[in-house]
Coordinates of C-alpha atoms in Angstrom, one line a residue:
M1 CA -94.5 21.1 -29.3
N2 CA -96.5 24.0 -30.2
D3 CA -94.4 27.1 -32.2
T4 CA -96.8 29.3 -31.8
T5 CA -97.1 31.8 -28.9
S6 CA -99.8 33.3 -27.3
F7 CA -97.8 37.5 -27.2
D8 CA -95.6 39.5 -29.3
S9 CA -92.3 40.6 -28.3
A10 CA -93.1 43.9 -26.6
T11 CA -95.0 41.2 -24.2
F12 CA -91.9 39.1 -23.4
R13 CA -89.6 43.0 -23.2
R14 CA -91.5 43.8 -21.0
V15 CA -92.5 40.6 -18.6
L16 CA -88.9 39.8 -18.8
G17 CA -88.0 44.2 -18.1
H18 CA -89.2 42.8 -14.2
Y19 CA -86.3 41.1 -14.0
P20 CA -82.6 42.9 -13.5
T21 CA -79.9 42.5 -15.4
G22 CA -76.2 43.9 -14.7
V23 CA -74.6 45.5 -16.9
C24 CA -71.6 44.6 -18.5
V25 CA -68.7 46.0 -21.4
V26 CA -67.1 43.4 -23.1
T27 CA -63.8 44.7 -24.3
A28 CA -60.8 43.1 -26.4
V29 CA -57.7 44.6 -28.7
E30 CA -57.9 43.7 -32.6
A31 CA -55.3 43.3 -34.5
D32 CA -55.0 46.5 -35.5
G33 CA -54.3 47.6 -32.3
A34 CA -57.7 49.4 -31.6
P35 CA -59.8 48.0 -28.5
V36 CA -63.3 47.3 -29.4
G37 CA -66.0 46.9 -27.3
M38 CA -70.2 46.2 -26.2
V39 CA -72.3 46.0 -24.0
V40 CA -74.3 43.3 -22.1
G41 CA -76.9 42.9 -19.7
S42 CA -77.5 39.5 -20.6
F43 CA -74.1 38.3 -18.6
T44 CA -74.1 34.8 -16.4
S45 CA -71.5 32.6 -14.7
V46 CA -71.8 28.3 -16.6
S47 CA -69.0 26.9 -14.3
L48 CA -66.9 26.4 -11.9
D49 CA -65.3 23.6 -13.2
P50 CA -63.6 24.1 -16.4
P51 CA -64.7 28.0 -15.6
L52 CA -67.0 28.9 -17.6
V53 CA -68.7 33.0 -18.1
A54 CA -71.8 33.5 -21.1
F55 CA -73.2 36.3 -22.9
F56 CA -75.9 36.5 -25.7
P57 CA -75.5 39.0 -28.2
A58 CA -77.5 39.5 -30.6
K59 CA -76.8 38.6 -34.2
T60 CA -77.5 42.2 -35.5
S61 CA -74.5 43.2 -33.6
S62 CA -71.3 45.2 -35.3
S63 CA -69.5 44.6 -32.7
W64 CA -69.7 41.1 -31.8
P65 CA -67.8 39.9 -35.4
R66 CA -65.5 42.6 -34.2
L67 CA -65.2 41.0 -30.4
S68 CA -65.4 36.9 -32.5
A69 CA -62.4 37.4 -34.6
V70 CA -59.9 38.1 -30.9
G71 CA -60.5 35.1 -30.4
K72 CA -59.9 36.2 -25.8
F73 CA -62.1 39.5 -24.4
C74 CA -62.3 40.8 -20.8
V75 CA -65.9 41.3 -19.4
N76 CA -65.8 44.5 -17.0
V77 CA -68.4 45.0 -14.7
L78 CA -69.7 48.3 -14.5
A79 CA -70.5 50.3 -10.7
S80 CA -73.7 52.0 -10.0
D81 CA -71.9 55.6 -11.4
Q82 CA -70.7 54.1 -14.6
Q83 CA -73.8 55.5 -16.1
A84 CA -71.8 57.9 -19.0
L85 CA -69.6 55.6 -19.8
C86 CA -72.0 52.9 -20.0
R87 CA -74.2 54.5 -22.9
Q88 CA -70.9 56.3 -24.7
L89 CA -69.2 52.1 -25.0
S90 CA -73.3 51.4 -26.5
G91 CA -73.0 54.0 -28.7
R92 CA -72.5 53.4 -32.9
G93 CA -69.6 56.0 -33.4
E94 CA -66.5 55.3 -34.7
D95 CA -64.0 55.8 -31.6
K96 CA -66.4 54.8 -29.0
F97 CA -63.1 54.2 -26.5
A98 CA -62.6 57.9 -27.0
G99 CA -60.9 59.1 -24.3
V100 CA -61.9 55.9 -21.8
S101 CA -59.1 55.1 -19.3
H102 CA -58.3 51.3 -19.4
R103 CA -54.6 49.0 -18.1
V104 CA -54.8 45.5 -20.9
S105 CA -54.3 42.4 -19.3
A106 CA -52.1 39.6 -19.1
N107 CA -54.3 38.1 -21.6
G108 CA -54.2 41.4 -24.2
S109 CA -57.5 43.1 -23.4
P110 CA -58.7 46.4 -22.0
I111 CA -59.5 46.0 -18.4
L112 CA -62.3 49.9 -18.1
D113 CA -60.9 51.7 -14.8
D114 CA -63.1 51.6 -12.0
V115 CA -64.6 48.9 -12.8
V116 CA -66.3 46.7 -10.5
A117 CA -64.9 43.5 -11.6
W118 CA -62.7 42.2 -14.5
I119 CA -63.1 38.4 -16.7
D120 CA -61.0 37.5 -18.6
C121 CA -61.4 34.8 -20.7
T122 CA -60.9 32.9 -24.0
L123 CA -63.3 32.3 -27.0
D124 CA -64.5 28.9 -26.0
A125 CA -68.1 27.9 -28.2
V126 CA -70.6 30.6 -29.8
H127 CA -74.2 28.2 -30.5
E128 CA -77.1 30.1 -32.6
A129 CA -79.9 30.7 -30.1
G130 CA -82.8 32.2 -31.8
D131 CA -81.9 36.4 -33.0
H132 CA -79.1 36.2 -30.8
Y133 CA -75.6 34.0 -29.8
I134 CA -74.8 32.0 -26.7
V135 CA -70.7 33.4 -26.6
L136 CA -69.2 30.3 -23.7
G137 CA -65.3 32.4 -22.8
K138 CA -62.7 29.9 -20.5
V139 CA -62.0 32.3 -17.8
V140 CA -58.1 32.3 -17.9
A141 CA -58.2 35.8 -14.7
L142 CA -60.7 37.5 -12.8
E143 CA -60.3 40.0 -10.1
V144 CA -62.5 43.0 -8.4
D145 CA -61.1 46.1 -8.2
R146 CA -63.5 48.5 -6.7
P147 CA -66.3 46.2 -4.1
E148 CA -68.9 49.0 -4.7
S149 CA -72.6 48.8 -6.5
P150 CA -72.8 47.9 -9.9
L151 CA -75.0 49.1 -12.7
L152 CA -78.5 47.6 -12.8
F153 CA -80.6 47.6 -16.0
F154 CA -84.7 47.0 -14.9
Q155 CA -87.7 47.9 -16.2
G156 CA -85.8 50.3 -19.1
N157 CA -83.6 52.6 -16.5
Y158 CA -80.3 53.0 -14.9
G159 CA -80.3 51.5 -11.2
E160 CA -78.0 50.4 -8.7
F161 CA -78.6 47.9 -5.7
S162 CA -79.5 48.7 -2.6
L163 CA -79.0 46.3 0.8
I164 CA -82.4 45.9 3.1
A165 CA -81.4 45.6 6.2

């Protein structure tokens, strides 16, 4: 197989940017009780038996090592009206969770208020994949909290889903 490509990373991003992705926040609570989270646009279901989901953090992420050390996490599916929350939690500040209301799942991870849905997981496996990791989570609980339109990322912008009648 030839490892050379006929395109650059900007072309790769531009072309794949034409495929919309949902926006989620992966959360956990560290040993000292501090919440930690990261915004991901690459989340998917993997398996029904056993119930597995996946997301793909960059190897350069400063949040991923903190999340992985916990060994469990909750995926929070953001609603289309939660762009401000997304921007706050995607920042690099010391306390990204300042003023962010949430409750704690039975598994011990933050479930953000007013999300569309949440998926509580234990860390099942991590695989290297280029400049990212493939993180598999075994689902231990999940629920729809607010059956509204999810927040989407498409062509470098946030938006929402619209049904065609």
